[in-house]
């Protein structure tokens, strides 16, 4: 076994997931997926996604850089984010990316000015806050009027006019993203209706976007990952194609992140100690919240399995070594009888796992591999 803790990526499952997305898109040649690189920027993972022909959605200069280095074509890169710094805008303009997803009027002005100074026009989409409840965890809900993201829908028509009059701007699309880990398809249906209304309204005012970017958000099965390794891409694209009224020449773009990579990654960790308390048995592992922060940060549940033992099951709390009481992977779970030296796998950790790792407590960052040996 490699040095633990490390992320183990099943690249064959990733390939099958990418094929499933393509199959779900089918003959819709006007549908384009930009993988949300924030979910996982491991070079092994990016290589497969790039080879499969997907574009990429970035939210920082660092991500734009990583996408270019991984070989993604600039004309398939979108760049979102509520606070783009000047150097990041400059980097993206120089690279000639497909589109900036713009989140405010002052940002629009800065991009227009910088593009004009470079003798360019920046292609942009306005990010609309559609005020749709994603029915997901509060920390990952983004499409409500009270969230910091996007432009309030009421303020949009005036901003469309402003954008159309700016010399450095080519207004091409509208962008939406309402949240993450969305499993109810009716949420996407509601989003589609909201977009249709808005398109009708804007068309009366003479604006017809070439592309509609619906963002990401499709959820995965954290409870039964082994039974459901591939998310419901068919249901997702069917919902959109059925309910979103696209006209001739209009394109649908989406920014799937979690659903692309979550199930192909698991965190492998070694058991350091099994500690018996008076009311609990603790399995203390060498991975901590610094390696996978989701349980501590969002109270997320990741299925854990002991891959070394086949003994009878016992009840344990699985905890890390960090000096924080929130450094707990799960409580009161059943695991095969566990001993020092066993290896545990924390499943569905390919998205927002390795990429969110930190060095708190001056720990090493986790490694990664496509094999266990
Ligand atoms: N597009 C935009 C503008 C986004 O903000 C996000 C995610 C995505 C696309 C991709 O969404 P996905 O398909 O992955 O749901 N760290 C959290 C998730 C934060 C998501 C942030 N934005 C977690 O571990 O659950």
PDB file of N, CA and C in Angstrom, residues 105-202:
ATOM      1  N   UNK A 105     -22.021  45.046 -12.076  1.00  0.00           N
ATOM      2  CA  UNK A 105     -21.761  46.156 -12.992  1.00  0.00           C
ATOM      3  C   UNK A 105     -20.315  46.659 -12.901  1.00  0.00           C
ATOM      4  N   UNK A 106     -19.785  46.855 -11.683  1.00  0.00           N
ATOM      5  CA  UNK A 106     -18.386  47.321 -11.629  1.00  0.00           C
ATOM      6  C   UNK A 106     -17.404  46.339 -12.271  1.00  0.00           C
ATOM      7  N   UNK A 107     -17.690  45.038 -12.136  1.00  0.00           N
ATOM      8  CA  UNK A 107     -16.807  44.050 -12.787  1.00  0.00           C
ATOM      9  C   UNK A 107     -16.883  44.201 -14.308  1.00  0.00           C
ATOM     10  N   UNK A 108     -18.092  44.427 -14.795  1.00  0.00           N
ATOM     11  CA  UNK A 108     -18.304  44.615 -16.236  1.00  0.00           C
ATOM     12  C   UNK A 108     -17.464  45.787 -16.742  1.00  0.00           C
ATOM     13  N   UNK A 109     -17.478  46.873 -15.975  1.00  0.00           N
ATOM     14  CA  UNK A 109     -16.723  48.064 -16.375  1.00  0.00           C
ATOM     15  C   UNK A 109     -15.230  47.780 -16.436  1.00  0.00           C
ATOM     16  N   UNK A 110     -14.728  47.062 -15.418  1.00  0.00           N
ATOM     17  CA  UNK A 110     -13.291  46.761 -15.383  1.00  0.00           C
ATOM     18  C   UNK A 110     -12.911  45.872 -16.565  1.00  0.00           C
ATOM     19  N   UNK A 111     -13.707  44.848 -16.828  1.00  0.00           N
ATOM     20  CA  UNK A 111     -13.383  43.944 -17.949  1.00  0.00           C
ATOM     21  C   UNK A 111     -13.417  44.714 -19.273  1.00  0.00           C
ATOM     22  N   UNK A 112     -14.424  45.574 -19.439  1.00  0.00           N
ATOM     23  CA  UNK A 112     -14.532  46.337 -20.681  1.00  0.00           C
ATOM     24  C   UNK A 112     -13.300  47.215 -20.882  1.00  0.00           C
ATOM     25  N   UNK A 113     -12.908  47.882 -19.816  1.00  0.00           N
ATOM     26  CA  UNK A 113     -11.756  48.783 -19.911  1.00  0.00           C
ATOM     27  C   UNK A 113     -10.470  48.019 -20.212  1.00  0.00           C
ATOM     28  N   UNK A 114     -10.269  46.897 -19.490  1.00  0.00           N
ATOM     29  CA  UNK A 114      -9.028  46.144 -19.701  1.00  0.00           C
ATOM     30  C   UNK A 114      -8.992  45.539 -21.108  1.00  0.00           C
ATOM     31  N   UNK A 115     -10.132  45.046 -21.563  1.00  0.00           N
ATOM     32  CA  UNK A 115     -10.181  44.454 -22.911  1.00  0.00           C
ATOM     33  C   UNK A 115      -9.906  45.527 -23.958  1.00  0.00           C
ATOM     34  N   UNK A 116     -10.534  46.700 -23.777  1.00  0.00           N
ATOM     35  CA  UNK A 116     -10.332  47.790 -24.752  1.00  0.00           C
ATOM     36  C   UNK A 116      -8.861  48.181 -24.825  1.00  0.00           C
ATOM     37  N   UNK A 117      -8.236  48.275 -23.649  1.00  0.00           N
ATOM     38  CA  UNK A 117      -6.811  48.648 -23.625  1.00  0.00           C
ATOM     39  C   UNK A 117      -5.958  47.629 -24.373  1.00  0.00           C
ATOM     40  N   UNK A 118      -6.405  46.379 -24.376  1.00  0.00           N
ATOM     41  CA  UNK A 118      -5.649  45.331 -25.082  1.00  0.00           C
ATOM     42  C   UNK A 118      -6.109  45.201 -26.534  1.00  0.00           C
ATOM     43  N   UNK A 119      -7.024  46.079 -26.945  1.00  0.00           N
ATOM     44  CA  UNK A 119      -7.535  46.022 -28.315  1.00  0.00           C
ATOM     45  C   UNK A 119      -8.422  44.805 -28.545  1.00  0.00           C
ATOM     46  N   UNK A 120      -9.059  44.334 -27.470  1.00  0.00           N
ATOM     47  CA  UNK A 120      -9.895  43.126 -27.596  1.00  0.00           C
ATOM     48  C   UNK A 120     -11.321  43.410 -27.173  1.00  0.00           C
ATOM     49  N   UNK A 121     -12.170  42.433 -27.439  1.00  0.00           N
ATOM     50  CA  UNK A 121     -13.522  42.446 -26.883  1.00  0.00           C
ATOM     51  C   UNK A 121     -13.681  41.177 -26.078  1.00  0.00           C
ATOM     52  N   UNK A 122     -14.130  41.300 -24.843  1.00  0.00           N
ATOM     53  CA  UNK A 122     -14.320  40.104 -24.010  1.00  0.00           C
ATOM     54  C   UNK A 122     -15.727  39.570 -24.228  1.00  0.00           C
ATOM     55  N   UNK A 123     -15.816  38.275 -24.516  1.00  0.00           N
ATOM     56  CA  UNK A 123     -17.140  37.654 -24.607  1.00  0.00           C
ATOM     57  C   UNK A 123     -17.613  37.383 -23.183  1.00  0.00           C
ATOM     58  N   UNK A 124     -18.820  37.818 -22.887  1.00  0.00           N
ATOM     59  CA  UNK A 124     -19.297  37.639 -21.514  1.00  0.00           C
ATOM     60  C   UNK A 124     -20.730  37.094 -21.468  1.00  0.00           C
ATOM     61  N   UNK A 125     -21.005  36.477 -20.311  1.00  0.00           N
ATOM     62  CA  UNK A 125     -22.389  36.142 -19.962  1.00  0.00           C
ATOM     63  C   UNK A 125     -22.674  36.855 -18.645  1.00  0.00           C
ATOM     64  N   UNK A 126     -23.879  37.326 -18.463  1.00  0.00           N
ATOM     65  CA  UNK A 126     -24.224  37.926 -17.179  1.00  0.00           C
ATOM     66  C   UNK A 126     -24.749  36.829 -16.270  1.00  0.00           C
ATOM     67  N   UNK A 127     -24.187  36.752 -15.063  1.00  0.00           N
ATOM     68  CA  UNK A 127     -24.664  35.746 -14.115  1.00  0.00           C
ATOM     69  C   UNK A 127     -25.881  36.284 -13.374  1.00  0.00           C
ATOM     70  N   UNK A 128     -26.973  35.591 -13.565  1.00  0.00           N
ATOM     71  CA  UNK A 128     -28.236  36.024 -12.991  1.00  0.00           C
ATOM     72  C   UNK A 128     -28.493  35.236 -11.721  1.00  0.00           C
ATOM     73  N   UNK A 129     -28.919  35.934 -10.704  1.00  0.00           N
ATOM     74  CA  UNK A 129     -29.364  35.249  -9.497  1.00  0.00           C
ATOM     75  C   UNK A 129     -30.864  35.033  -9.640  1.00  0.00           C
ATOM     76  N   UNK A 130     -31.288  33.793  -9.947  1.00  0.00           N
ATOM     77  CA  UNK A 130     -32.686  33.591 -10.335  1.00  0.00           C
ATOM     78  C   UNK A 130     -33.648  33.444  -9.166  1.00  0.00           C
ATOM     79  N   UNK A 131     -33.120  33.511  -7.956  1.00  0.00           N
ATOM     80  CA  UNK A 131     -33.938  33.361  -6.755  1.00  0.00           C
ATOM     81  C   UNK A 131     -34.728  32.038  -6.779  1.00  0.00           C
ATOM     82  N   UNK A 132     -33.989  30.947  -7.006  1.00  0.00           N
ATOM     83  CA  UNK A 132     -34.585  29.599  -6.981  1.00  0.00           C
ATOM     84  C   UNK A 132     -33.946  28.838  -5.828  1.00  0.00           C
ATOM     85  N   UNK A 133     -34.780  28.220  -4.997  1.00  0.00           N
ATOM     86  CA  UNK A 133     -34.266  27.475  -3.849  1.00  0.00           C
ATOM     87  C   UNK A 133     -33.822  26.087  -4.310  1.00  0.00           C
ATOM     88  N   UNK A 134     -32.539  25.767  -4.078  1.00  0.00           N
ATOM     89  CA  UNK A 134     -32.002  24.480  -4.544  1.00  0.00           C
ATOM     90  C   UNK A 134     -32.316  23.343  -3.584  1.00  0.00           C
ATOM     91  N   UNK A 135     -32.929  23.644  -2.439  1.00  0.00           N
ATOM     92  CA  UNK A 135     -33.221  22.626  -1.420  1.00  0.00           C
ATOM     93  C   UNK A 135     -31.998  21.786  -1.094  1.00  0.00           C
ATOM     94  N   UNK A 136     -30.897  22.455  -0.840  1.00  0.00           N
ATOM     95  CA  UNK A 136     -29.678  21.738  -0.491  1.00  0.00           C
ATOM     96  C   UNK A 136     -29.073  22.421   0.737  1.00  0.00           C
ATOM     97  N   UNK A 137     -27.874  22.013   1.135  1.00  0.00           N
ATOM     98  CA  UNK A 137     -27.233  22.552   2.333  1.00  0.00           C
ATOM     99  C   UNK A 137     -27.055  24.076   2.206  1.00  0.00           C
ATOM    100  N   UNK A 138     -27.350  24.817   3.292  1.00  0.00           N
ATOM    101  CA  UNK A 138     -27.307  26.281   3.238  1.00  0.00           C
ATOM    102  C   UNK A 138     -25.956  26.806   2.745  1.00  0.00           C
ATOM    103  N   UNK A 139     -24.874  26.125   3.112  1.00  0.00           N
ATOM    104  CA  UNK A 139     -23.549  26.613   2.715  1.00  0.00           C
ATOM    105  C   UNK A 139     -23.258  26.434   1.233  1.00  0.00           C
ATOM    106  N   UNK A 140     -24.049  25.621   0.546  1.00  0.00           N
ATOM    107  CA  UNK A 140     -23.802  25.424  -0.883  1.00  0.00           C
ATOM    108  C   UNK A 140     -25.002  25.833  -1.728  1.00  0.00           C
ATOM    109  N   UNK A 141     -25.848  26.702  -1.157  1.00  0.00           N
ATOM    110  CA  UNK A 141     -26.954  27.284  -1.918  1.00  0.00           C
ATOM    111  C   UNK A 141     -26.484  28.638  -2.432  1.00  0.00           C
ATOM    112  N   UNK A 142     -26.706  28.882  -3.706  1.00  0.00           N
ATOM    113  CA  UNK A 142     -26.155  30.119  -4.265  1.00  0.00           C
ATOM    114  C   UNK A 142     -27.174  30.966  -5.013  1.00  0.00           C
ATOM    115  N   UNK A 143     -28.340  30.397  -5.305  1.00  0.00           N
ATOM    116  CA  UNK A 143     -29.256  31.094  -6.211  1.00  0.00           C
ATOM    117  C   UNK A 143     -30.375  31.851  -5.532  1.00  0.00           C
ATOM    118  N   UNK A 144     -30.232  32.190  -4.261  1.00  0.00           N
ATOM    119  CA  UNK A 144     -31.272  32.976  -3.596  1.00  0.00           C
ATOM    120  C   UNK A 144     -30.870  34.443  -3.578  1.00  0.00           C
ATOM    121  N   UNK A 145     -31.870  35.315  -3.548  1.00  0.00           N
ATOM    122  CA  UNK A 145     -31.601  36.759  -3.617  1.00  0.00           C
ATOM    123  C   UNK A 145     -30.659  37.210  -2.503  1.00  0.00           C
ATOM    124  N   UNK A 146     -30.695  36.479  -1.354  1.00  0.00           N
ATOM    125  CA  UNK A 146     -29.852  36.908  -0.231  1.00  0.00           C
ATOM    126  C   UNK A 146     -28.396  36.466  -0.400  1.00  0.00           C
ATOM    127  N   UNK A 147     -28.088  35.589  -1.378  1.00  0.00           N
ATOM    128  CA  UNK A 147     -26.707  35.142  -1.578  1.00  0.00           C
ATOM    129  C   UNK A 147     -25.907  36.216  -2.312  1.00  0.00           C
ATOM    130  N   UNK A 148     -24.585  36.131  -2.167  1.00  0.00           N
ATOM    131  CA  UNK A 148     -23.741  37.183  -2.771  1.00  0.00           C
ATOM    132  C   UNK A 148     -23.581  37.033  -4.282  1.00  0.00           C
ATOM    133  N   UNK A 149     -24.057  35.914  -4.823  1.00  0.00           N
ATOM    134  CA  UNK A 149     -23.749  35.592  -6.213  1.00  0.00           C
ATOM    135  C   UNK A 149     -24.697  36.234  -7.219  1.00  0.00           C
ATOM    136  N   UNK A 150     -24.151  36.588  -8.362  1.00  0.00           N
ATOM    137  CA  UNK A 150     -24.966  36.989  -9.504  1.00  0.00           C
ATOM    138  C   UNK A 150     -25.636  38.341  -9.362  1.00  0.00           C
ATOM    139  N   UNK A 151     -26.417  38.631 -10.402  1.00  0.00           N
ATOM    140  CA  UNK A 151     -27.106  39.915 -10.508  1.00  0.00           C
ATOM    141  C   UNK A 151     -28.580  39.671 -10.224  1.00  0.00           C
ATOM    142  N   UNK A 152     -29.162  40.424  -9.337  1.00  0.00           N
ATOM    143  CA  UNK A 152     -30.590  40.229  -9.030  1.00  0.00           C
ATOM    144  C   UNK A 152     -31.394  40.354 -10.313  1.00  0.00           C
ATOM    145  N   UNK A 153     -32.343  39.462 -10.442  1.00  0.00           N
ATOM    146  CA  UNK A 153     -33.081  39.341 -11.697  1.00  0.00           C
ATOM    147  C   UNK A 153     -33.778  40.661 -12.072  1.00  0.00           C
ATOM    148  N   UNK A 154     -34.197  41.429 -11.069  1.00  0.00           N
ATOM    149  CA  UNK A 154     -34.898  42.699 -11.326  1.00  0.00           C
ATOM    150  C   UNK A 154     -33.956  43.738 -11.935  1.00  0.00           C
ATOM    151  N   UNK A 155     -32.661  43.597 -11.635  1.00  0.00           N
ATOM    152  CA  UNK A 155     -31.704  44.604 -12.096  1.00  0.00           C
ATOM    153  C   UNK A 155     -31.116  44.265 -13.467  1.00  0.00           C
ATOM    154  N   UNK A 156     -31.499  43.080 -13.969  1.00  0.00           N
ATOM    155  CA  UNK A 156     -30.845  42.576 -15.174  1.00  0.00           C
ATOM    156  C   UNK A 156     -31.093  43.401 -16.441  1.00  0.00           C
ATOM    157  N   UNK A 157     -32.359  43.740 -16.763  1.00  0.00           N
ATOM    158  CA  UNK A 157     -32.601  44.433 -18.040  1.00  0.00           C
ATOM    159  C   UNK A 157     -31.743  45.684 -18.215  1.00  0.00           C
ATOM    160  N   UNK A 158     -31.598  46.461 -17.146  1.00  0.00           N
ATOM    161  CA  UNK A 158     -30.799  47.685 -17.250  1.00  0.00           C
ATOM    162  C   UNK A 158     -29.335  47.340 -17.519  1.00  0.00           C
ATOM    163  N   UNK A 159     -28.868  46.273 -16.891  1.00  0.00           N
ATOM    164  CA  UNK A 159     -27.457  45.904 -17.059  1.00  0.00           C
ATOM    165  C   UNK A 159     -27.191  45.332 -18.450  1.00  0.00           C
ATOM    166  N   UNK A 160     -28.166  44.655 -18.994  1.00  0.00           N
ATOM    167  CA  UNK A 160     -28.036  44.153 -20.377  1.00  0.00           C
ATOM    168  C   UNK A 160     -27.782  45.341 -21.303  1.00  0.00           C
ATOM    169  N   UNK A 161     -28.561  46.407 -21.121  1.00  0.00           N
ATOM    170  CA  UNK A 161     -28.403  47.608 -21.967  1.00  0.00           C
ATOM    171  C   UNK A 161     -27.011  48.197 -21.807  1.00  0.00           C
ATOM    172  N   UNK A 162     -26.567  48.304 -20.543  1.00  0.00           N
ATOM    173  CA  UNK A 162     -25.226  48.846 -20.261  1.00  0.00           C
ATOM    174  C   UNK A 162     -24.167  48.009 -20.968  1.00  0.00           C
ATOM    175  N   UNK A 163     -24.273  46.664 -20.809  1.00  0.00           N
ATOM    176  CA  UNK A 163     -23.265  45.754 -21.377  1.00  0.00           C
ATOM    177  C   UNK A 163     -23.211  45.917 -22.895  1.00  0.00           C
ATOM    178  N   UNK A 164     -24.382  46.047 -23.495  1.00  0.00           N
ATOM    179  CA  UNK A 164     -24.420  46.156 -24.966  1.00  0.00           C
ATOM    180  C   UNK A 164     -23.752  47.432 -25.470  1.00  0.00           C
ATOM    181  N   UNK A 165     -23.673  48.420 -24.580  1.00  0.00           N
ATOM    182  CA  UNK A 165     -23.107  49.700 -25.034  1.00  0.00           C
ATOM    183  C   UNK A 165     -21.607  49.820 -24.723  1.00  0.00           C
ATOM    184  N   UNK A 166     -21.045  48.815 -24.047  1.00  0.00           N
ATOM    185  CA  UNK A 166     -19.631  48.943 -23.651  1.00  0.00           C
ATOM    186  C   UNK A 166     -18.701  48.460 -24.767  1.00  0.00           C
ATOM    187  N   UNK A 167     -17.652  49.234 -25.051  1.00  0.00           N
ATOM    188  CA  UNK A 167     -16.803  48.916 -26.204  1.00  0.00           C
ATOM    189  C   UNK A 167     -16.030  47.596 -26.061  1.00  0.00           C
ATOM    190  N   UNK A 168     -15.606  47.265 -24.834  1.00  0.00           N
ATOM    191  CA  UNK A 168     -14.767  46.065 -24.676  1.00  0.00           C
ATOM    192  C   UNK A 168     -15.568  44.797 -24.415  1.00  0.00           C
ATOM    193  N   UNK A 169     -16.888  44.880 -24.559  1.00  0.00           N
ATOM    194  CA  UNK A 169     -17.748  43.758 -24.159  1.00  0.00           C
ATOM    195  C   UNK A 169     -18.573  43.246 -25.330  1.00  0.00           C
ATOM    196  N   UNK A 170     -18.584  41.925 -25.459  1.00  0.00           N
ATOM    197  CA  UNK A 170     -19.530  41.292 -26.381  1.00  0.00           C
ATOM    198  C   UNK A 170     -20.463  40.425 -25.521  1.00  0.00           C
ATOM    199  N   UNK A 171     -21.679  40.913 -25.350  1.00  0.00           N
ATOM    200  CA  UNK A 171     -22.627  40.176 -24.503  1.00  0.00           C
ATOM    201  C   UNK A 171     -23.198  39.008 -25.304  1.00  0.00           C
ATOM    202  N   UNK A 172     -22.910  37.795 -24.811  1.00  0.00           N
ATOM    203  CA  UNK A 172     -23.244  36.600 -25.596  1.00  0.00           C
ATOM    204  C   UNK A 172     -24.229  35.681 -24.880  1.00  0.00           C
ATOM    205  N   UNK A 173     -24.224  35.726 -23.540  1.00  0.00           N
ATOM    206  CA  UNK A 173     -25.033  34.726 -22.844  1.00  0.00           C
ATOM    207  C   UNK A 173     -25.543  35.158 -21.493  1.00  0.00           C
ATOM    208  N   UNK A 174     -26.301  34.244 -20.897  1.00  0.00           N
ATOM    209  CA  UNK A 174     -26.750  34.401 -19.516  1.00  0.00           C
ATOM    210  C   UNK A 174     -26.276  33.183 -18.743  1.00  0.00           C
ATOM    211  N   UNK A 175     -25.904  33.408 -17.493  1.00  0.00           N
ATOM    212  CA  UNK A 175     -25.354  32.337 -16.660  1.00  0.00           C
ATOM    213  C   UNK A 175     -26.169  32.210 -15.387  1.00  0.00           C
ATOM    214  N   UNK A 176     -26.376  30.972 -14.973  1.00  0.00           N
ATOM    215  CA  UNK A 176     -27.135  30.699 -13.743  1.00  0.00           C
ATOM    216  C   UNK A 176     -26.411  29.588 -12.984  1.00  0.00           C
ATOM    217  N   UNK A 177     -26.458  29.628 -11.685  1.00  0.00           N
ATOM    218  CA  UNK A 177     -26.008  28.462 -10.894  1.00  0.00           C
ATOM    219  C   UNK A 177     -26.718  28.588  -9.559  1.00  0.00           C
ATOM    220  N   UNK A 178     -27.470  27.571  -9.192  1.00  0.00           N
ATOM    221  CA  UNK A 178     -28.332  27.753  -8.019  1.00  0.00           C
ATOM    222  C   UNK A 178     -27.874  26.986  -6.787  1.00  0.00           C
ATOM    223  N   UNK A 179     -26.875  26.130  -6.941  1.00  0.00           N
ATOM    224  CA  UNK A 179     -26.398  25.401  -5.775  1.00  0.00           C
ATOM    225  C   UNK A 179     -25.830  24.061  -6.184  1.00  0.00           C
ATOM    226  N   UNK A 180     -25.489  23.269  -5.182  1.00  0.00           N
ATOM    227  CA  UNK A 180     -24.775  22.026  -5.439  1.00  0.00           C
ATOM    228  C   UNK A 180     -25.460  20.863  -4.740  1.00  0.00           C
ATOM    229  N   UNK A 181     -25.105  19.634  -5.143  1.00  0.00           N
ATOM    230  CA  UNK A 181     -25.681  18.399  -4.570  1.00  0.00           C
ATOM    231  C   UNK A 181     -27.215  18.433  -4.646  1.00  0.00           C
ATOM    232  N   UNK A 182     -27.700  18.738  -5.857  1.00  0.00           N
ATOM    233  CA  UNK A 182     -29.142  18.796  -6.090  1.00  0.00           C
ATOM    234  C   UNK A 182     -29.592  17.447  -6.659  1.00  0.00           C
ATOM    235  N   UNK A 183     -30.496  16.800  -5.951  1.00  0.00           N
ATOM    236  CA  UNK A 183     -30.956  15.471  -6.381  1.00  0.00           C
ATOM    237  C   UNK A 183     -32.388  15.512  -6.913  1.00  0.00           C
ATOM    238  N   UNK A 184     -33.111  16.588  -6.598  1.00  0.00           N
ATOM    239  CA  UNK A 184     -34.497  16.679  -7.067  1.00  0.00           C
ATOM    240  C   UNK A 184     -34.522  17.357  -8.436  1.00  0.00           C
ATOM    241  N   UNK A 185     -34.945  16.615  -9.438  1.00  0.00           N
ATOM    242  CA  UNK A 185     -34.956  17.164 -10.795  1.00  0.00           C
ATOM    243  C   UNK A 185     -35.921  18.346 -10.930  1.00  0.00           C
ATOM    244  N   UNK A 186     -36.934  18.400 -10.052  1.00  0.00           N
ATOM    245  CA  UNK A 186     -37.877  19.521 -10.187  1.00  0.00           C
ATOM    246  C   UNK A 186     -37.217  20.866  -9.874  1.00  0.00           C
ATOM    247  N   UNK A 187     -36.076  20.828  -9.186  1.00  0.00           N
ATOM    248  CA  UNK A 187     -35.340  22.083  -8.944  1.00  0.00           C
ATOM    249  C   UNK A 187     -34.811  22.614 -10.281  1.00  0.00           C
ATOM    250  N   UNK A 188     -34.290  21.717 -11.113  1.00  0.00           N
ATOM    251  CA  UNK A 188     -33.793  22.141 -12.431  1.00  0.00           C
ATOM    252  C   UNK A 188     -34.958  22.556 -13.340  1.00  0.00           C
ATOM    253  N   UNK A 189     -36.106  21.889 -13.107  1.00  0.00           N
ATOM    254  CA  UNK A 189     -37.297  22.257 -13.884  1.00  0.00           C
ATOM    255  C   UNK A 189     -37.708  23.698 -13.542  1.00  0.00           C
ATOM    256  N   UNK A 190     -37.713  24.007 -12.245  1.00  0.00           N
ATOM    257  CA  UNK A 190     -38.054  25.366 -11.815  1.00  0.00           C
ATOM    258  C   UNK A 190     -37.068  26.373 -12.399  1.00  0.00           C
ATOM    259  N   UNK A 191     -35.797  26.004 -12.391  1.00  0.00           N
ATOM    260  CA  UNK A 191     -34.784  26.897 -12.967  1.00  0.00           C
ATOM    261  C   UNK A 191     -35.087  27.135 -14.452  1.00  0.00           C
ATOM    262  N   UNK A 192     -35.433  26.049 -15.166  1.00  0.00           N
ATOM    263  CA  UNK A 192     -35.719  26.182 -16.604  1.00  0.00           C
ATOM    264  C   UNK A 192     -36.894  27.142 -16.831  1.00  0.00           C
ATOM    265  N   UNK A 193     -37.957  27.015 -16.017  1.00  0.00           N
ATOM    266  CA  UNK A 193     -39.115  27.915 -16.174  1.00  0.00           C
ATOM    267  C   UNK A 193     -38.701  29.362 -15.941  1.00  0.00           C
ATOM    268  N   UNK A 194     -37.880  29.561 -14.894  1.00  0.00           N
ATOM    269  CA  UNK A 194     -37.444  30.917 -14.567  1.00  0.00           C
ATOM    270  C   UNK A 194     -36.629  31.501 -15.734  1.00  0.00           C
ATOM    271  N   UNK A 195     -35.796  30.647 -16.322  1.00  0.00           N
ATOM    272  CA  UNK A 195     -34.985  31.113 -17.457  1.00  0.00           C
ATOM    273  C   UNK A 195     -35.904  31.454 -18.642  1.00  0.00           C
ATOM    274  N   UNK A 196     -36.900  30.586 -18.901  1.00  0.00           N
ATOM    275  CA  UNK A 196     -37.825  30.842 -20.024  1.00  0.00           C
ATOM    276  C   UNK A 196     -38.508  32.204 -19.873  1.00  0.00           C
ATOM    277  N   UNK A 197     -38.995  32.454 -18.655  1.00  0.00           N
ATOM    278  CA  UNK A 197     -39.667  33.749 -18.382  1.00  0.00           C
ATOM    279  C   UNK A 197     -38.746  34.906 -18.703  1.00  0.00           C
ATOM    280  N   UNK A 198     -37.506  34.740 -18.229  1.00  0.00           N
ATOM    281  CA  UNK A 198     -36.536  35.821 -18.396  1.00  0.00           C
ATOM    282  C   UNK A 198     -36.209  36.027 -19.879  1.00  0.00           C
ATOM    283  N   UNK A 199     -36.070  34.923 -20.604  1.00  0.00           N
ATOM    284  CA  UNK A 199     -35.765  35.025 -22.040  1.00  0.00           C
ATOM    285  C   UNK A 199     -36.897  35.743 -22.770  1.00  0.00           C
ATOM    286  N   UNK A 200     -38.147  35.418 -22.395  1.00  0.00           N
ATOM    287  CA  UNK A 200     -39.301  36.082 -23.022  1.00  0.00           C
ATOM    288  C   UNK A 200     -39.247  37.580 -22.766  1.00  0.00           C
ATOM    289  N   UNK A 201     -38.995  37.907 -21.498  1.00  0.00           N
ATOM    290  CA  UNK A 201     -38.959  39.317 -21.106  1.00  0.00           C
ATOM    291  C   UNK A 201     -37.854  40.072 -21.847  1.00  0.00           C
ATOM    292  N   UNK A 202     -36.672  39.452 -21.901  1.00  0.00           N
ATOM    293  CA  UNK A 202     -35.538  40.133 -22.537  1.00  0.00           C
ATOM    294  C   UNK A 202     -35.720  40.223 -24.047  1.00  0.00           C
TER     295      UNK A 202
END
